[in-house]
Coordinates of C-alpha atoms and ligand atoms in Angstrom, one line a residue:
M1 CA -0.2 0.1 0.3
Q2 CA 2.0 3.2 -1.4
L3 CA 0.6 6.9 0.2
N4 CA 2.3 9.3 -0.9
I5 CA 3.0 11.7 2.2
D6 CA 2.8 14.9 2.8
N7 CA 2.8 16.2 6.4
R8 CA 1.7 20.3 6.1
F9 CA 0.2 21.0 9.2
T10 CA 2.3 19.1 11.9
K11 CA 6.0 20.2 9.8
T12 CA 4.4 24.0 10.0
L13 CA 2.4 24.9 12.9
P14 CA 3.8 25.0 16.4
A15 CA 3.5 21.2 18.4
D16 CA 2.4 21.0 22.1
P17 CA 6.0 20.0 23.7
V18 CA 4.3 17.5 26.4
L19 CA 3.5 14.1 24.8
D20 CA 2.4 12.4 27.5
N21 CA -1.6 11.5 26.4
T22 CA -3.0 13.1 29.7
R23 CA -5.8 16.2 30.2
R24 CA -4.5 19.3 29.6
Q25 CA -4.5 22.6 28.2
V26 CA -2.4 23.1 25.4
K27 CA -1.5 27.0 25.2
N28 CA 1.3 28.4 22.1
A29 CA 0.2 24.9 19.9
C30 CA -2.1 24.0 17.5
F31 CA -1.8 20.4 18.2
S32 CA -0.5 17.4 20.1
Y33 CA 1.3 14.5 19.6
V34 CA -0.7 11.4 20.2
T35 CA -0.8 7.2 19.3
P36 CA -4.4 6.2 18.6
K37 CA -5.4 3.1 20.8
K38 CA -4.9 -0.3 19.7
P39 CA -8.3 -2.2 18.4
R40 CA -9.0 -5.6 20.5
K41 CA -10.6 -7.3 17.3
P42 CA -10.4 -4.8 14.1
E43 CA -12.7 -6.1 11.4
M44 CA -13.6 -3.7 8.0
L45 CA -17.3 -3.5 7.1
H46 CA -17.0 -0.8 4.3
V47 CA -14.7 1.3 2.2
S48 CA -15.6 3.6 0.3
P49 CA -14.5 2.6 -3.4
E50 CA -14.5 6.6 -4.2
M51 CA -12.2 8.0 -1.6
L52 CA -9.9 5.1 -2.3
F53 CA -9.1 5.8 -5.9
A54 CA -8.8 10.0 -4.6
L55 CA -5.8 8.8 -2.1
G56 CA -4.3 6.7 -4.8
L57 CA -4.7 3.7 -3.2
S58 CA -6.7 0.0 -5.0
E59 CA -9.0 -1.9 -4.2
E60 CA -6.3 -4.7 -3.9
D61 CA -5.1 -2.5 -1.3
A62 CA -7.9 -2.5 0.3
T63 CA -8.1 -6.1 1.7
S64 CA -5.3 -5.9 2.9
E65 CA -3.6 -6.3 6.2
A66 CA -2.1 -3.6 6.0
F67 CA -5.0 -0.9 5.4
L68 CA -7.5 -2.9 8.6
N69 CA -4.4 -2.3 10.7
I70 CA -3.5 1.9 9.3
F71 CA -7.2 2.7 9.3
T72 CA -8.6 1.1 12.9
G73 CA -5.5 3.1 14.8
N74 CA -3.6 -1.3 15.2
S75 CA -0.6 -0.1 13.7
I76 CA 1.0 3.4 12.2
L77 CA 2.0 4.7 8.5
P78 CA 5.7 4.5 8.2
N79 CA 7.0 7.8 8.8
T80 CA 3.7 9.7 10.0
T81 CA 3.4 11.1 14.0
P82 CA -0.8 11.3 14.5
Y83 CA -2.3 14.2 16.0
A84 CA -5.0 16.1 17.8
M85 CA -6.0 19.8 16.9
C86 CA -6.3 21.9 19.6
Y87 CA -9.7 24.2 18.9
G88 CA -12.1 25.9 21.3
G89 CA -15.9 26.7 20.4
H90 CA -18.9 28.1 21.3
Q91 CA -21.5 25.6 21.8
F92 CA -25.0 26.5 22.4
G93 CA -24.6 29.9 22.0
H94 CA -22.3 29.9 24.9
W95 CA -17.9 30.1 25.0
A96 CA -16.9 26.9 25.8
G97 CA -13.2 27.0 25.9
Q98 CA -10.9 24.3 24.4
L99 CA -12.6 21.6 23.4
G100 CA -10.0 19.7 21.1
D101 CA -9.9 16.7 18.7
G102 CA -11.0 14.6 22.0
R103 CA -12.1 10.9 20.2
A104 CA -10.3 12.3 16.3
I105 CA -6.8 11.7 15.4
N106 CA -5.5 13.0 12.3
L107 CA -3.1 10.2 11.0
A108 CA -1.3 11.8 8.0
E109 CA -1.5 13.8 5.0
V110 CA -1.8 12.8 1.6
E111 CA -1.5 14.3 -1.7
H112 CA -2.7 12.5 -5.1
Q113 CA -3.3 14.2 -8.3
H114 CA -2.5 18.1 -6.7
K115 CA -5.0 17.0 -4.0
H116 CA -4.1 16.9 -0.4
W117 CA -6.1 15.1 2.0
T118 CA -5.9 15.0 5.8
L119 CA -6.6 11.4 7.0
Q120 CA -8.1 11.1 10.8
L121 CA -10.1 8.3 12.4
K122 CA -12.6 9.1 14.9
G123 CA -13.2 6.8 18.2
A124 CA -9.5 5.7 18.2
G125 CA -9.1 6.6 21.6
E126 CA -8.2 9.1 24.1
T127 CA -6.4 12.4 23.6
P128 CA -5.5 15.5 25.4
Y129 CA -8.8 16.4 24.4
S130 CA -10.6 14.1 25.5
R131 CA -12.2 16.1 29.2
T132 CA -14.4 13.4 30.6
A133 CA -15.3 11.1 28.0
D134 CA -13.2 8.1 26.3
G135 CA -12.7 8.9 23.2
L136 CA -14.4 6.1 21.2
A137 CA -17.3 5.7 19.1
V138 CA -19.8 3.2 19.0
L139 CA -21.1 1.7 15.5
R140 CA -24.4 3.3 15.6
S141 CA -22.8 7.1 15.3
S142 CA -20.1 5.4 12.9
V143 CA -22.5 4.3 10.1
R144 CA -24.7 7.6 10.1
E145 CA -21.3 9.7 9.8
Y146 CA -19.6 7.3 7.4
L147 CA -23.0 6.6 5.1
C148 CA -24.1 10.5 5.6
S149 CA -20.8 11.8 4.8
E150 CA -20.4 10.1 1.1
A151 CA -24.4 10.6 0.3
M152 CA -24.2 14.1 0.8
Y153 CA -21.1 13.9 -1.0
H154 CA -22.8 12.4 -4.0
L155 CA -25.7 14.8 -3.3
G156 CA -23.6 17.5 -4.6
V157 CA -22.7 19.0 -1.0
P158 CA -19.8 19.8 0.4
T159 CA -18.6 17.3 3.0
T160 CA -15.7 15.8 5.0
R161 CA -15.9 12.5 3.7
A162 CA -15.0 8.9 4.7
L163 CA -13.1 6.2 3.9
T164 CA -13.7 3.0 5.9
L165 CA -16.1 1.9 8.5
A166 CA -14.9 -1.1 11.0
L167 CA -15.2 -2.2 14.1
T168 CA -12.4 -2.2 16.6
G169 CA -13.9 -5.4 18.4
D170 CA -14.2 -3.1 22.0
E171 CA -17.2 -2.8 23.6
V172 CA -18.4 0.8 24.1
M173 CA -20.0 2.2 27.6
R174 CA -23.2 5.0 26.4
D175 CA -26.2 6.5 27.9
M176 CA -27.8 6.7 24.7
L177 CA -30.8 8.9 25.7
Y178 CA -29.0 10.5 29.2
D179 CA -31.2 9.0 31.3
G180 CA -29.2 7.0 33.7
N181 CA -29.8 4.1 31.4
T182 CA -25.8 2.9 30.1
A183 CA -25.5 0.3 28.7
Y184 CA -22.4 -1.4 26.4
E185 CA -22.4 -0.9 22.7
K186 CA -19.6 -2.7 19.7
G187 CA -17.2 -0.1 19.5
A188 CA -16.3 1.9 15.9
V189 CA -14.2 4.2 14.1
V190 CA -14.5 6.1 11.2
C191 CA -11.3 7.0 8.5
R192 CA -12.3 10.3 7.7
V193 CA -10.7 12.5 5.1
A194 CA -10.5 15.7 4.4
P195 CA -8.8 18.8 3.1
S196 CA -8.1 20.0 6.2
F197 CA -10.3 19.5 9.8
L198 CA -9.9 23.1 10.6
R199 CA -12.6 24.5 12.4
F200 CA -13.8 28.4 13.1
G201 CA -12.8 27.2 16.5
N202 CA -9.2 26.8 16.3
Y203 CA -8.8 30.2 15.5
Q204 CA -11.4 30.8 18.1
L205 CA -9.5 29.7 20.8
L206 CA -6.3 31.4 19.9
A207 CA -8.0 34.7 20.1
A208 CA -9.5 34.0 22.9
R209 CA -6.1 33.1 24.6
H210 CA -4.5 36.4 22.9
D211 CA -2.4 34.7 21.6
E212 CA -1.7 36.8 18.0
E213 CA 1.3 34.7 17.6
T214 CA 0.2 31.1 16.9
L215 CA -3.0 32.5 15.7
K216 CA -1.1 34.7 12.9
T217 CA 1.4 31.5 12.5
L218 CA -2.4 29.6 12.1
V219 CA -4.5 31.5 9.7
D220 CA -1.0 32.6 7.5
Y221 CA -1.1 28.9 7.4
T222 CA -4.4 28.5 6.6
I223 CA -4.1 30.7 3.8
K224 CA -0.8 29.4 2.1
C225 CA -2.0 25.9 2.3
H226 CA -5.9 26.5 1.5
F227 CA -6.8 29.9 0.2
L228 CA -3.5 29.7 -2.0
K229 CA -4.9 31.8 -4.7
L230 CA -5.6 35.0 -2.3
G231 CA -1.5 35.6 -2.3
T232 CA 1.0 36.6 0.4
P233 CA -0.8 37.1 3.6
S234 CA -1.5 40.6 4.6
K235 CA -4.5 42.8 6.2
E236 CA -6.3 42.5 2.8
T237 CA -5.7 39.1 2.0
Y238 CA -6.7 38.6 5.7
L239 CA -10.5 40.0 4.7
Q240 CA -10.3 38.6 1.8
F241 CA -9.8 34.8 3.5
F242 CA -12.8 35.7 5.8
E243 CA -15.0 36.9 2.8
A244 CA -14.4 33.1 1.0
I245 CA -14.9 31.5 4.5
L246 CA -18.4 33.2 4.2
N247 CA -19.2 32.3 1.2
S248 CA -18.4 29.0 1.0
T249 CA -20.4 28.6 4.3
L250 CA -23.2 30.5 3.4
E251 CA -22.8 28.1 -0.4
M252 CA -22.9 24.8 2.1
I253 CA -25.9 25.7 4.4
I254 CA -28.0 26.7 1.3
H255 CA -27.0 23.3 -0.3
W256 CA -28.4 21.6 3.5
Q257 CA -31.6 23.9 2.7
R258 CA -32.2 22.6 -0.6
V259 CA -31.8 18.6 0.0
G260 CA -33.2 19.2 3.4
F261 CA -30.5 18.3 6.1
V262 CA -29.9 19.6 9.4
H263 CA -26.9 19.2 11.1
G264 CA -28.5 19.3 14.7
V265 CA -25.5 21.1 16.7
M266 CA -24.0 24.1 14.3
N267 CA -21.4 25.2 17.4
T268 CA -18.4 27.1 16.2
D269 CA -16.4 24.3 16.9
N270 CA -18.7 22.1 13.9
L271 CA -17.6 24.5 11.3
S272 CA -15.6 23.6 8.7
I273 CA -13.2 26.5 7.5
L274 CA -13.5 25.4 4.1
G275 CA -17.1 25.5 4.2
Q276 CA -17.5 21.3 4.2
T277 CA -20.0 19.9 6.1
I278 CA -18.4 18.4 9.4
D279 CA -19.0 16.5 12.2
Y280 CA -21.9 14.0 11.6
G281 CA -23.9 14.2 15.2
P282 CA -27.6 14.1 15.4
Y283 CA -28.4 15.5 12.8
G284 CA -31.2 14.4 10.4
W285 CA -33.1 14.7 7.2
L286 CA -36.3 16.6 6.8
E287 CA -39.4 14.2 5.9
G288 CA -42.4 16.3 7.1
Y289 CA -41.4 19.4 5.9
D290 CA -40.6 21.9 8.9
H291 CA -39.1 24.7 9.5
H292 CA -38.8 24.1 13.4
W293 CA -37.9 20.9 13.0
T294 CA -34.4 19.2 14.6
P295 CA -33.4 15.5 15.2
N296 CA -31.3 16.7 18.4
T297 CA -32.8 16.0 21.7
T298 CA -30.6 18.4 23.4
D299 CA -31.7 21.0 21.3
T300 CA -35.6 20.4 21.9
Q301 CA -36.4 23.5 23.9
F302 CA -34.6 26.3 22.1
K303 CA -34.7 24.5 18.6
R304 CA -31.8 27.0 17.8
Y305 CA -30.2 24.4 15.4
R306 CA -34.1 23.7 13.2
Y307 CA -33.7 23.2 10.2
G308 CA -35.4 27.0 9.5
A309 CA -32.4 28.6 11.8
Q310 CA -29.5 27.3 10.1
M311 CA -28.7 30.3 7.5
E312 CA -29.0 33.1 10.4
I313 CA -26.8 30.8 12.8
G314 CA -23.9 30.9 9.5
H315 CA -24.0 34.6 10.4
W316 CA -23.8 34.4 13.4
N317 CA -21.1 31.5 13.9
L318 CA -19.1 33.9 11.4
Y319 CA -19.7 36.7 13.1
Q320 CA -17.8 34.2 16.2
L321 CA -15.1 33.8 13.6
A322 CA -15.1 37.9 12.6
N323 CA -14.3 38.4 16.4
A324 CA -10.9 35.9 16.7
L325 CA -9.2 37.4 13.1
Y326 CA -10.3 41.0 14.4
P327 CA -6.4 41.2 16.0
L328 CA -4.8 40.5 12.9
I329 CA -6.7 43.6 11.1
G330 CA -7.1 45.8 13.8
E331 CA -10.1 47.2 12.6
A332 CA -14.0 46.1 12.6
D333 CA -15.3 48.2 10.1
D334 CA -14.2 45.8 6.8
L335 CA -15.2 42.9 9.0
E336 CA -18.3 43.8 9.5
R337 CA -19.3 45.5 6.2
I338 CA -18.3 41.9 4.7
L339 CA -20.8 40.0 7.4
H340 CA -23.3 42.7 6.9
S341 CA -23.2 41.4 3.1
Y342 CA -24.3 38.2 4.2
H343 CA -28.2 38.5 4.3
E344 CA -28.5 40.1 0.8
K345 CA -26.0 37.1 -0.4
A346 CA -28.4 34.3 1.4
K347 CA -31.2 36.1 0.1
K348 CA -30.3 36.1 -3.6
H349 CA -29.2 32.5 -3.2
Y350 CA -31.3 31.0 -1.6
L351 CA -33.7 31.9 -4.2
V352 CA -31.5 30.8 -6.8
M353 CA -31.6 27.5 -5.2
M354 CA -35.9 27.3 -4.9
R355 CA -36.0 29.0 -8.7
G356 CA -33.7 25.8 -9.0
K357 CA -35.7 23.2 -7.6
L358 CA -39.1 24.7 -9.3
G359 CA -37.5 25.0 -12.2
L360 CA -37.9 28.5 -12.8
F361 CA -34.7 29.7 -15.2
V362 CA -35.7 33.1 -15.9
E363 CA -35.6 35.7 -13.2
D364 CA -39.0 37.2 -12.3
K365 CA -40.2 39.6 -9.7
S366 CA -42.9 37.2 -8.5
D367 CA -40.9 34.5 -7.6
T368 CA -39.9 35.4 -3.7
E369 CA -43.9 35.7 -3.0
L370 CA -44.7 32.4 -5.0
I371 CA -41.8 30.6 -2.7
G372 CA -42.8 32.0 0.6
N373 CA -46.2 30.7 -0.2
L374 CA -45.0 27.5 -0.9
E375 CA -43.0 27.7 2.1
S376 CA -46.2 27.8 4.0
I377 CA -48.4 25.8 2.2
L378 CA -46.0 22.8 2.4
Q379 CA -46.4 23.6 6.0
L380 CA -49.9 23.5 6.6
T381 CA -50.0 20.2 7.1
E382 CA -47.1 17.4 7.2
T383 CA -45.9 16.7 3.9
D384 CA -42.6 14.8 2.6
M385 CA -40.1 17.2 1.3
T386 CA -38.1 14.8 -1.0
I387 CA -41.0 13.0 -2.7
F388 CA -43.1 17.1 -2.9
F389 CA -40.1 18.2 -5.0
R390 CA -39.5 15.1 -6.8
N391 CA -42.7 14.8 -8.1
L392 CA -43.2 18.3 -8.9
S393 CA -41.1 17.8 -11.7
N394 CA -44.1 16.0 -13.2
F395 CA -46.0 19.5 -13.0
S396 CA -47.1 20.3 -16.5
S397 CA -48.3 24.4 -16.8
E398 CA -51.2 23.4 -19.2
A399 CA -52.6 22.0 -16.1
S400 CA -53.4 23.6 -13.1
L401 CA -55.6 21.5 -11.7
E402 CA -53.8 18.2 -11.8
G403 CA -51.0 20.0 -9.1
L404 CA -52.6 18.0 -6.1
K405 CA -52.3 14.9 -7.4
I406 CA -49.4 15.1 -9.1
I407 CA -47.6 15.8 -5.0
K408 CA -50.6 13.4 -3.2
D409 CA -48.0 11.2 -2.3
A410 CA -46.3 13.4 -0.4
F411 CA -49.1 14.3 2.0
Y412 CA -48.5 11.9 5.9
I413 CA -52.5 11.9 6.3
P414 CA -54.2 12.8 2.7
N415 CA -57.4 12.2 4.6
E416 CA -56.1 15.3 6.7
I417 CA -56.2 17.8 4.3
S418 CA -59.5 19.9 4.4
S419 CA -61.2 21.9 1.7
S420 CA -59.2 25.1 2.6
I421 CA -55.8 23.6 2.0
K422 CA -57.1 21.5 -1.1
Q423 CA -58.0 25.2 -2.0
K424 CA -54.6 26.7 -1.0
W425 CA -52.7 24.6 -3.4
N426 CA -55.2 24.5 -6.2
S427 CA -54.5 28.5 -6.1
W428 CA -50.7 28.1 -5.3
F429 CA -50.4 25.6 -8.8
M430 CA -52.8 28.3 -10.7
H431 CA -50.1 30.7 -9.7
Y432 CA -47.3 28.7 -10.5
A433 CA -48.4 27.3 -13.8
E434 CA -48.9 31.0 -14.7
R435 CA -45.2 31.3 -13.9
L436 CA -44.3 28.3 -15.8
Q437 CA -45.5 29.9 -19.0
K438 CA -42.6 32.6 -18.7
E439 CA -40.1 29.6 -19.0
E440 CA -38.9 29.1 -22.2
V441 CA -37.5 26.1 -21.0
P442 CA -40.0 22.7 -22.6
F443 CA -41.8 20.7 -20.1
K444 CA -39.0 17.3 -20.7
E445 CA -35.8 19.5 -19.8
R446 CA -37.6 21.3 -17.2
K447 CA -38.0 18.1 -15.6
K448 CA -34.7 16.4 -16.3
K449 CA -33.2 20.2 -14.8
M450 CA -35.1 19.6 -11.7
N451 CA -34.4 16.3 -11.0
Q452 CA -30.6 16.9 -11.1
V453 CA -31.0 19.5 -7.6
N454 CA -33.8 17.5 -6.5
P455 CA -32.8 14.2 -5.2
K456 CA -34.8 11.1 -5.6
Y457 CA -33.1 9.3 -2.6
V458 CA -31.9 11.1 0.3
F459 CA -30.9 9.6 3.8
R460 CA -34.1 9.3 5.6
N461 CA -33.9 9.1 9.3
Y462 CA -35.1 5.8 9.7
M463 CA -33.0 4.3 7.0
A464 CA -30.0 5.1 9.1
Q465 CA -32.0 3.3 12.1
L466 CA -32.4 0.0 10.3
A467 CA -28.8 -0.3 9.0
I468 CA -27.7 0.0 12.5
D469 CA -30.1 -2.5 13.8
D470 CA -29.1 -4.5 12.0
A471 CA -25.6 -4.0 11.7
N472 CA -25.7 -5.2 15.6
K473 CA -27.1 -8.1 15.3
G474 CA -24.1 -8.1 12.3
D475 CA -25.5 -8.3 9.6
F476 CA -23.5 -5.6 7.6
K477 CA -25.6 -6.1 4.0
L478 CA -27.9 -2.8 4.7
I479 CA -25.2 -0.8 5.1
D480 CA -24.1 -1.4 1.5
E481 CA -27.0 -1.6 0.0
L482 CA -27.6 2.1 0.9
F483 CA -24.0 3.4 0.3
Q484 CA -24.8 1.9 -3.3
L485 CA -27.9 3.9 -3.4
F486 CA -26.9 7.1 -2.4
R487 CA -23.9 7.2 -5.4
K488 CA -26.9 8.3 -7.5
P489 CA -29.2 10.2 -5.5
Y490 CA -30.9 12.0 -8.5
E491 CA -31.2 9.1 -10.9
E492 CA -34.7 6.8 -10.5
Q493 CA -32.9 3.7 -10.2
A494 CA -36.5 1.8 -10.5
E495 CA -35.0 -0.9 -8.7
K496 CA -35.3 0.5 -5.6
E497 CA -38.6 2.5 -5.7
K498 CA -38.4 0.9 -1.8
W499 CA -36.5 3.9 -0.8
F500 CA -38.5 6.1 -2.4
V501 CA -41.7 6.4 -0.1
K502 CA -42.3 8.5 3.6
R503 CA -41.6 7.8 6.5
P504 CA -43.0 4.6 8.0
E505 CA -45.0 5.4 10.9
W506 CA -42.8 2.9 13.1
A507 CA -40.1 5.5 13.0
R508 CA -42.6 8.9 13.6
Y509 CA -40.9 9.1 16.8
K510 CA -38.5 6.3 17.7
V511 CA -35.3 6.8 19.2
G512 CA -32.5 7.1 16.5
C513 CA -34.8 8.1 13.9
S514 CA -36.2 11.5 14.0
M515 CA -34.8 11.9 18.1
L516 CA -31.0 11.6 18.7
S517 CA -29.0 12.7 21.4
C518 CA -25.0 14.0 21.2
S519 CA -24.5 10.9 22.9
S520 CA -22.5 9.4 20.3
Ligands
LIG601 P1 -19.0 17.0 19.5 O1 -20.2 18.0 20.2 O2 -19.5 16.0 18.9 O3 -19.1 17.6 18.2 O4 -18.2 17.5 20.9 C1 -17.6 18.4 21.3 C2 -16.4 18.2 21.9 O5 -16.9 16.7 22.1 C3 -15.1 17.6 21.0 O6 -14.2 18.1 21.7 C4 -15.6 16.1 21.0 O7 -14.3 16.0 20.2 C5 -15.5 16.0 22.4 N1 -16.5 14.5 22.2 C6 -17.3 13.8 21.9 N2 -17.6 13.3 22.5 C7 -16.5 12.5 22.5 C8 -15.7 10.8 23.0 N3 -16.7 9.9 23.3 N4 -14.6 11.2 23.7 C9 -14.0 12.3 23.9 N5 -14.4 13.3 23.8 C10 -15.4 13.6 23.4
LIG602 MG1 -17.3 17.8 17.1

């Protein structure tokens, strides 16, 4: 197995001089060296072929003993020094101080075909940042992270990736519902892959500690390695750096809104500096379209990270990042100007995205109202987001009265649709039909284009639970079936139609399906 190792992070940035694996506050450093825990009985469950090839590895490599050992933490790649990153963050709106990679261990950086990747094991044991926890991950959360990150990639949503999913053979104690009922679960480890795992929190922690020297070193490093186009670091470059992060963060969130993804824990330590979806914890997918929905039971009271708030939270988080970068810039005006541009951009890009979902390609002043009305009607009665938008592409402007028929499969309780709701739908479809008249793209072409942005298959919450239940019993077939399904989420895949269905009733309130805690 040959990987082209190129460790830029550890080579350039200051390391924690302490080598003991003990919990501590790590100052004036960006990371600590730490070795993964040896698994008791490692077993590879799944490998992503796309990621394998992106790293320059072959299918044959993936079946080797060396591959199993490296991606479960059993052995270490030659000439590498694994490490955990030091970062802080705002959790649910409150500054939490130092957090860091508590159970993620970066193995190495790899360069292949001019792309740079960091390999990281999640669930590979304790680090100096593990605080009160064990550094491990259980099978259920690892299956969720593995399948979702690759599904997001195929959906065209910026995301960290996953190379492998493996069992460690260790038992891990968890209190899944935080109700005092602890139980042993199967331990697992996912090898995550991304150009960088830097988060807003890496910069925030250095700024909070007034360590401007390390902050500058880290920002300059980030620009040089990941924002090369910006050129030599200067005050001007720092502002452009911030603007680029603002743009990519917003773009990522708009993709989330497009596919109905709810991250669940948009803390600043869970926001990637590259605008990639990171840290798949108690995330979920909208089934009934509902701006108030969040899957995270830890957030039920205030629903801070609900679907309809994600764009606004993006701004809140960027505000915190701006504060962290401020010491390098020394004046607030330009940072504020960039921050202020967020809302205008958000409105504009959201509109463009929603136009795409509706198959509208020319701009029309009435679109904001048409879309706003649709969002309201969708929430009057439980309506499946994925099925609604997918089926909408069958609507032809010549048949406005057919609208309800076309989308009927999206209603969870069809008998509940009152005549007043039906009237609202008919009226909306009438306006939609009128609006479509202004388009030049013929029906067939529109349908094709709509189907490229409205996925047929998303990783519904209950699907994850089915795969997890089987996996816990030692049956891993469904993991592969879903993995294959999500490789082509926009294609019809007629033989896989059974996954194009509403959430089954049994899953409505089932733990793991629509309700998830942070326990993982
Ligand atoms: P999260 O909310 O999952 O992003 O985690 C917040 C912080 O807790 C991060 O610093 C994680 O590394 C850490 N953390 C979460 N779970 C564990 C665990 N089982 N062991 C050690 N640290 C953890
Ligand atoms: Mg996290």
